[in-house]
mmCIF file of C-alpha atoms in Angstrom:
data_model
loop_
_atom_site.group_PDB
_atom_site.id
_atom_site.type_symbol
_atom_site.label_atom_id
_atom_site.label_comp_id
_atom_site.label_asym_id
_atom_site.label_seq_id
_atom_site.Cartn_x
_atom_site.Cartn_y
_atom_site.Cartn_z
ATOM 1 C CA MET O 176 0.304 -25.502 -3.703
ATOM 2 C CA THR O 177 0.791 -22.063 -2.188
ATOM 3 C CA ASP O 178 2.670 -19.731 -4.514
ATOM 4 C CA MET O 179 2.423 -16.492 -2.523
ATOM 5 C CA VAL O 180 1.994 -15.391 1.077
ATOM 6 C CA VAL O 181 0.910 -11.780 1.643
ATOM 7 C CA LEU O 182 1.698 -10.176 5.002
ATOM 8 C CA LYS O 183 -0.401 -7.147 5.952
ATOM 9 C CA LEU O 184 1.706 -5.249 8.457
ATOM 10 C CA GLY O 185 0.664 -3.048 11.371
ATOM 11 C CA ALA O 186 2.229 0.258 12.380
ATOM 12 C CA THR O 187 5.351 -1.376 13.888
ATOM 13 C CA PRO O 188 7.043 -4.800 13.847
ATOM 14 C CA SER O 189 5.533 -5.417 17.293
ATOM 15 C CA ASP O 190 1.960 -5.168 16.006
ATOM 16 C CA ILE O 191 -0.299 -7.969 14.778
ATOM 17 C CA VAL O 192 0.389 -9.199 11.230
ATOM 18 C CA ALA O 193 -2.524 -10.437 9.126
ATOM 19 C CA TRP O 194 -1.582 -12.937 6.439
ATOM 20 C CA GLY O 195 -3.111 -14.700 3.480
ATOM 21 C CA ALA O 196 -1.808 -17.665 1.453
ATOM 22 C CA LEU O 197 -2.678 -17.645 -2.251
ATOM 23 C CA SER O 198 -2.639 -20.280 -4.952
ATOM 24 C CA GLY O 199 -3.374 -19.345 -8.542
ATOM 25 C CA GLY O 200 -4.566 -15.918 -7.424
ATOM 26 C CA ARG O 201 -7.095 -17.293 -4.930
ATOM 27 C CA MET O 202 -6.801 -17.118 -1.168
ATOM 28 C CA THR O 203 -6.623 -20.613 0.306
ATOM 29 C CA GLU O 204 -5.769 -19.842 3.919
ATOM 30 C CA ALA O 205 -5.560 -16.801 6.194
ATOM 31 C CA GLY O 206 -4.863 -15.835 9.745
ATOM 32 C CA ARG O 207 -3.020 -13.549 12.146
ATOM 33 C CA VAL O 208 0.165 -13.747 14.202
ATOM 34 C CA GLU O 209 1.175 -11.673 17.190
ATOM 35 C CA ASN O 210 4.008 -9.761 15.508
ATOM 36 C CA VAL O 211 6.761 -10.007 12.872
ATOM 37 C CA ALA O 212 8.886 -12.202 15.150
ATOM 38 C CA ALA O 213 6.084 -14.780 15.226
ATOM 39 C CA LEU O 214 6.228 -15.139 11.425
ATOM 40 C CA ALA O 215 9.198 -17.501 11.763
ATOM 41 C CA GLY O 216 6.869 -20.362 12.636
ATOM 42 C CA LEU O 217 4.413 -19.461 9.875
ATOM 43 C CA THR O 218 6.527 -19.035 6.762
ATOM 44 C CA GLY O 219 8.444 -22.238 7.468
ATOM 45 C CA ARG O 220 5.264 -24.167 6.650
ATOM 46 C CA PHE O 221 5.414 -23.171 2.995
ATOM 47 C CA ALA O 222 7.612 -24.658 0.277
ATOM 48 C CA ASP O 223 10.877 -23.097 -0.813
ATOM 49 C CA GLY O 224 10.264 -20.644 -3.636
ATOM 50 C CA THR O 225 6.988 -19.339 -2.220
ATOM 51 C CA ARG O 226 6.883 -15.568 -2.677
ATOM 52 C CA ILE O 227 6.631 -13.693 0.615
ATOM 53 C CA VAL O 228 5.211 -10.197 0.100
ATOM 54 C CA ALA O 229 5.032 -7.612 2.881
ATOM 55 C CA VAL O 230 2.461 -4.815 2.632
ATOM 56 C CA LEU O 231 3.256 -1.618 4.509
ATOM 57 C CA PRO O 232 0.538 0.649 5.935
ATOM 58 C CA GLY O 233 -0.004 3.595 3.582
ATOM 59 C CA GLU O 234 0.509 6.173 6.331
ATOM 60 C CA GLN O 235 4.243 5.352 6.271
ATOM 61 C CA VAL O 236 4.755 5.821 2.534
ATOM 62 C CA ALA O 237 4.516 8.866 0.280
ATOM 63 C CA LEU O 238 3.605 8.462 -3.397
ATOM 64 C CA ARG O 239 4.372 11.038 -6.055
ATOM 65 C CA ASP O 240 3.776 10.989 -9.791
ATOM 66 C CA ILE O 241 6.855 11.857 -11.883
ATOM 67 C CA PRO O 242 5.809 14.063 -14.806
ATOM 68 C CA SER O 243 7.728 13.539 -18.078
ATOM 69 C CA PRO O 244 9.985 10.876 -16.510
ATOM 70 C CA PRO O 245 13.505 10.476 -17.966
ATOM 71 C CA LYS O 246 14.073 7.178 -19.782
ATOM 72 C CA GLN O 247 17.465 6.487 -18.195
ATOM 73 C CA SER O 248 17.093 4.770 -14.816
ATOM 74 C CA VAL O 249 19.838 6.838 -13.153
ATOM 75 C CA LYS O 250 18.199 10.104 -14.226
ATOM 76 C CA LEU O 251 14.781 8.784 -13.244
ATOM 77 C CA ARG O 252 15.933 8.010 -9.706
ATOM 78 C CA ALA O 253 17.595 11.419 -9.465
ATOM 79 C CA ALA O 254 14.389 13.110 -10.620
ATOM 80 C CA ALA O 255 12.419 11.145 -8.027
ATOM 81 C CA GLY O 256 14.815 12.228 -5.299
ATOM 82 C CA TYR O 257 14.577 15.914 -6.221
ATOM 83 C CA LEU O 258 10.775 15.748 -6.437
ATOM 84 C CA LEU O 259 10.321 14.039 -3.093
ATOM 85 C CA GLU O 260 12.867 16.187 -1.296
ATOM 86 C CA ASP O 261 11.110 19.312 -2.539
ATOM 87 C CA GLU O 262 7.532 18.191 -1.883
ATOM 88 C CA LEU O 263 8.133 16.452 1.447
ATOM 89 C CA ALA O 264 10.598 19.041 2.723
ATOM 90 C CA GLU O 265 12.888 16.244 3.920
ATOM 91 C CA ASP O 266 16.509 15.500 3.143
ATOM 92 C CA VAL O 267 16.554 12.871 0.399
ATOM 93 C CA ASP O 268 19.404 11.135 2.236
ATOM 94 C CA ASP O 269 16.926 10.320 5.012
ATOM 95 C CA LEU O 270 14.498 8.639 2.620
ATOM 96 C CA HIS O 271 14.381 5.150 1.151
ATOM 97 C CA ILE O 272 13.058 5.718 -2.387
ATOM 98 C CA SER O 273 11.668 3.200 -4.850
ATOM 99 C CA VAL O 274 10.698 4.079 -8.427
ATOM 100 C CA THR O 275 8.335 2.111 -10.657
ATOM 101 C CA SER O 276 7.555 2.603 -14.335
ATOM 102 C CA SER O 277 4.595 1.388 -16.377
ATOM 103 C CA ALA O 278 2.458 2.378 -19.347
ATOM 104 C CA GLU O 279 0.728 4.843 -17.008
ATOM 105 C CA GLY O 280 4.008 6.650 -16.257
ATOM 106 C CA ALA O 281 6.478 6.651 -13.376
ATOM 107 C CA ARG O 282 5.846 6.724 -9.644
ATOM 108 C CA ALA O 283 8.153 7.424 -6.758
ATOM 109 C CA TYR O 284 7.528 5.894 -3.340
ATOM 110 C CA ALA O 285 9.355 7.176 -0.271
ATOM 111 C CA ILE O 286 9.611 5.959 3.307
ATOM 112 C CA SER O 287 11.860 7.048 6.145
ATOM 113 C CA LYS O 288 15.087 5.052 6.117
ATOM 114 C CA THR O 289 14.778 4.654 9.865
ATOM 115 C CA VAL O 290 11.293 3.161 9.554
ATOM 116 C CA MET O 291 12.340 0.938 6.645
ATOM 117 C CA LYS O 292 15.327 -0.331 8.603
ATOM 118 C CA SER O 293 13.105 -1.231 11.550
ATOM 119 C CA TRP O 294 11.071 -3.448 9.211
ATOM 120 C CA THR O 295 13.999 -5.076 7.421
ATOM 121 C CA ASP O 296 15.796 -5.734 10.720
ATOM 122 C CA ALA O 297 12.665 -7.334 12.193
ATOM 123 C CA PHE O 298 12.218 -9.663 9.206
ATOM 124 C CA SER O 299 15.901 -10.542 9.230
ATOM 125 C CA GLU O 300 15.788 -11.411 12.944
ATOM 126 C CA ALA O 301 12.694 -13.571 12.294
ATOM 127 C CA GLY O 302 14.527 -15.382 9.487
ATOM 128 C CA VAL O 303 11.888 -14.354 6.937
ATOM 129 C CA ALA O 304 13.224 -13.620 3.444
ATOM 130 C CA LEU O 305 10.911 -11.190 1.665
ATOM 131 C CA SER O 306 10.414 -11.359 -2.097
ATOM 132 C CA ASP O 307 8.744 -7.953 -2.342
ATOM 133 C CA VAL O 308 7.646 -5.003 -0.229
ATOM 134 C CA SER O 309 4.729 -2.815 -1.281
ATOM 135 C CA VAL O 310 2.177 -0.444 0.241
ATOM 136 C CA ASP O 311 -1.528 -1.063 0.773
ATOM 137 C CA PHE O 312 -2.963 1.732 -1.386
ATOM 138 C CA ALA O 313 -0.880 0.592 -4.365
ATOM 139 C CA LEU O 314 -2.480 -2.860 -4.347
ATOM 140 C CA ILE O 315 -6.228 -2.234 -4.342
ATOM 141 C CA GLY O 316 -6.725 -1.881 -8.098
ATOM 142 C CA GLY O 317 -6.843 1.855 -8.701
ATOM 143 C CA SER O 318 -6.210 3.019 -12.281
ATOM 144 C CA PRO O 319 -6.756 6.173 -14.370
ATOM 145 C CA SER O 320 -10.259 4.916 -15.179
ATOM 146 C CA VAL O 321 -11.124 3.378 -11.788
ATOM 147 C CA CYS O 322 -11.019 5.014 -8.370
ATOM 148 C CA VAL O 323 -11.033 2.455 -5.549
ATOM 149 C CA ILE O 324 -11.813 3.242 -1.943
ATOM 150 C CA ALA O 325 -11.753 0.675 0.867
ATOM 151 C CA ALA O 326 -12.572 0.768 4.568
ATOM 152 C CA ASP O 327 -10.197 -1.097 6.873
ATOM 153 C CA ARG O 328 -11.697 -0.756 10.351
ATOM 154 C CA ASP O 329 -11.056 2.907 11.279
ATOM 155 C CA ARG O 330 -8.853 3.532 8.242
ATOM 156 C CA VAL O 331 -9.653 4.433 4.655
ATOM 157 C CA ILE O 332 -7.434 3.415 1.740
ATOM 158 C CA ALA O 333 -7.912 4.959 -1.705
ATOM 159 C CA ALA O 334 -6.189 4.788 -5.079
ATOM 160 C CA ARG O 335 -6.652 6.248 -8.545
ATOM 161 C CA GLY O 336 -4.021 6.140 -11.284
ATOM 162 C CA ASN O 337 -0.820 7.617 -9.907
ATOM 163 C CA ALA O 338 -2.422 8.816 -6.681
ATOM 164 C CA GLY O 339 -3.218 7.059 -3.436
ATOM 165 C CA PHE O 340 -3.403 7.454 0.317
ATOM 166 C CA ALA O 341 -4.290 5.771 3.600
ATOM 167 C CA VAL O 342 -5.632 7.786 6.532
ATOM 168 C CA GLU O 343 -7.770 7.441 9.621
ATOM 169 C CA LEU O 344 -11.492 7.920 9.048
ATOM 170 C CA ALA O 345 -11.606 11.368 10.674
ATOM 171 C CA LEU O 346 -9.034 12.703 8.197
ATOM 172 C CA ALA O 347 -10.665 10.840 5.312
ATOM 173 C CA GLU O 348 -13.798 12.899 5.936
ATOM 174 C CA ILE O 349 -11.714 15.913 4.918
ATOM 175 C CA VAL O 350 -9.586 14.595 2.045
ATOM 176 C CA ALA O 351 -11.706 11.884 0.416
ATOM 177 C CA PRO O 352 -14.471 14.102 -1.056
ATOM 178 C CA ALA O 353 -11.942 16.152 -3.047
ATOM 179 C CA PHE O 354 -10.075 12.990 -4.050
ATOM 180 C CA LEU O 355 -13.256 11.414 -5.430
ATOM 181 C CA GLN O 356 -14.331 14.642 -7.107
ATOM 182 C CA ALA O 357 -10.957 14.828 -8.861
ATOM 183 C CA ALA O 358 -11.621 11.357 -10.294
ATOM 184 C CA GLY O 359 -13.743 12.994 -12.979
ATOM 185 C CA ASP O 360 -15.353 10.350 -15.192
ATOM 186 C CA ALA O 361 -13.508 7.461 -13.509
ATOM 187 C CA ALA O 362 -15.685 4.709 -12.081
ATOM 188 C CA ILE O 363 -15.788 4.653 -8.269
ATOM 189 C CA VAL O 364 -15.573 1.254 -6.572
ATOM 190 C CA SER O 365 -16.097 0.782 -2.841
ATOM 191 C CA TYR O 366 -14.956 -2.160 -0.729
ATOM 192 C CA GLY O 367 -16.581 -1.992 2.681
ATOM 193 C CA ALA O 368 -16.680 1.820 2.568
ATOM 194 C CA HIS O 369 -20.186 2.065 1.120
ATOM 195 C CA GLU O 370 -21.670 4.373 3.742
ATOM 196 C CA HIS O 371 -18.682 6.725 3.639
ATOM 197 C CA ALA O 372 -18.293 6.744 -0.144
ATOM 198 C CA GLY O 373 -21.991 7.476 -0.498
ATOM 199 C CA ARG O 374 -21.476 10.705 1.483
ATOM 200 C CA TRP O 375 -18.258 11.694 -0.248
ATOM 201 C CA ALA O 376 -18.970 10.942 -3.911
ATOM 202 C CA VAL O 377 -21.268 12.856 -6.230
ATOM 203 C CA ALA O 378 -21.135 10.108 -8.874
ATOM 204 C CA PRO O 379 -22.645 6.622 -8.412
ATOM 205 C CA VAL O 380 -20.557 4.165 -6.396
ATOM 206 C CA GLU O 381 -20.201 0.476 -7.283
ATOM 207 C CA ARG O 382 -20.366 -1.525 -4.073
ATOM 208 C CA ARG O 383 -18.264 -4.679 -3.780
ATOM 209 C CA PRO O 384 -17.980 -7.043 -0.793
ATOM 210 C CA LEU O 385 -14.852 -7.611 1.234
ATOM 211 C CA VAL O 386 -13.414 -11.147 1.259
ATOM 212 C CA HIS O 387 -15.058 -12.159 4.525
ATOM 213 C CA GLU O 388 -18.434 -10.973 3.187
#
């Protein structure tokens, strides 16, 4: 029985959506639909209670670590707002901000409210009720001790601890070497980015296959 459906979104609701159905943590079925509107016919196939998770492209989301995060949730959200407004040079009122806390610390994610609304409106019109919304670079397994880098066609997604990004390959050629160098003693894992990571990293790279491989 399917317990989760993951939707990998494109740049806009009109772009192709890749999806995967999972049961017990294993992918059992996958495919693509033309756009978010076409998801109405897909998600209706799965039982009520199935988690529907949308994954935003990393280019649309900013991630910032919150140093010495306050313990009170109200103060934590306020701190996230001040940090993002200062670093992104955007009015915090124009940003949709989400804050997460874990043993590794606190993170603040920000996306334009206008962009976020375009997604939520599209899912609402398609009659798809989302359980969660996340961002691609937050889901590839990066940690303080493991730096993960993945190639997704002409894009590169990377994550390490409280840092992550998604960029086109041309820009990755500029930012990825410094990102991997800053990983220090962290292990470097590559999914489908073996050729690129080999150029960018000084340390050895563990090569792992993509699902279709």
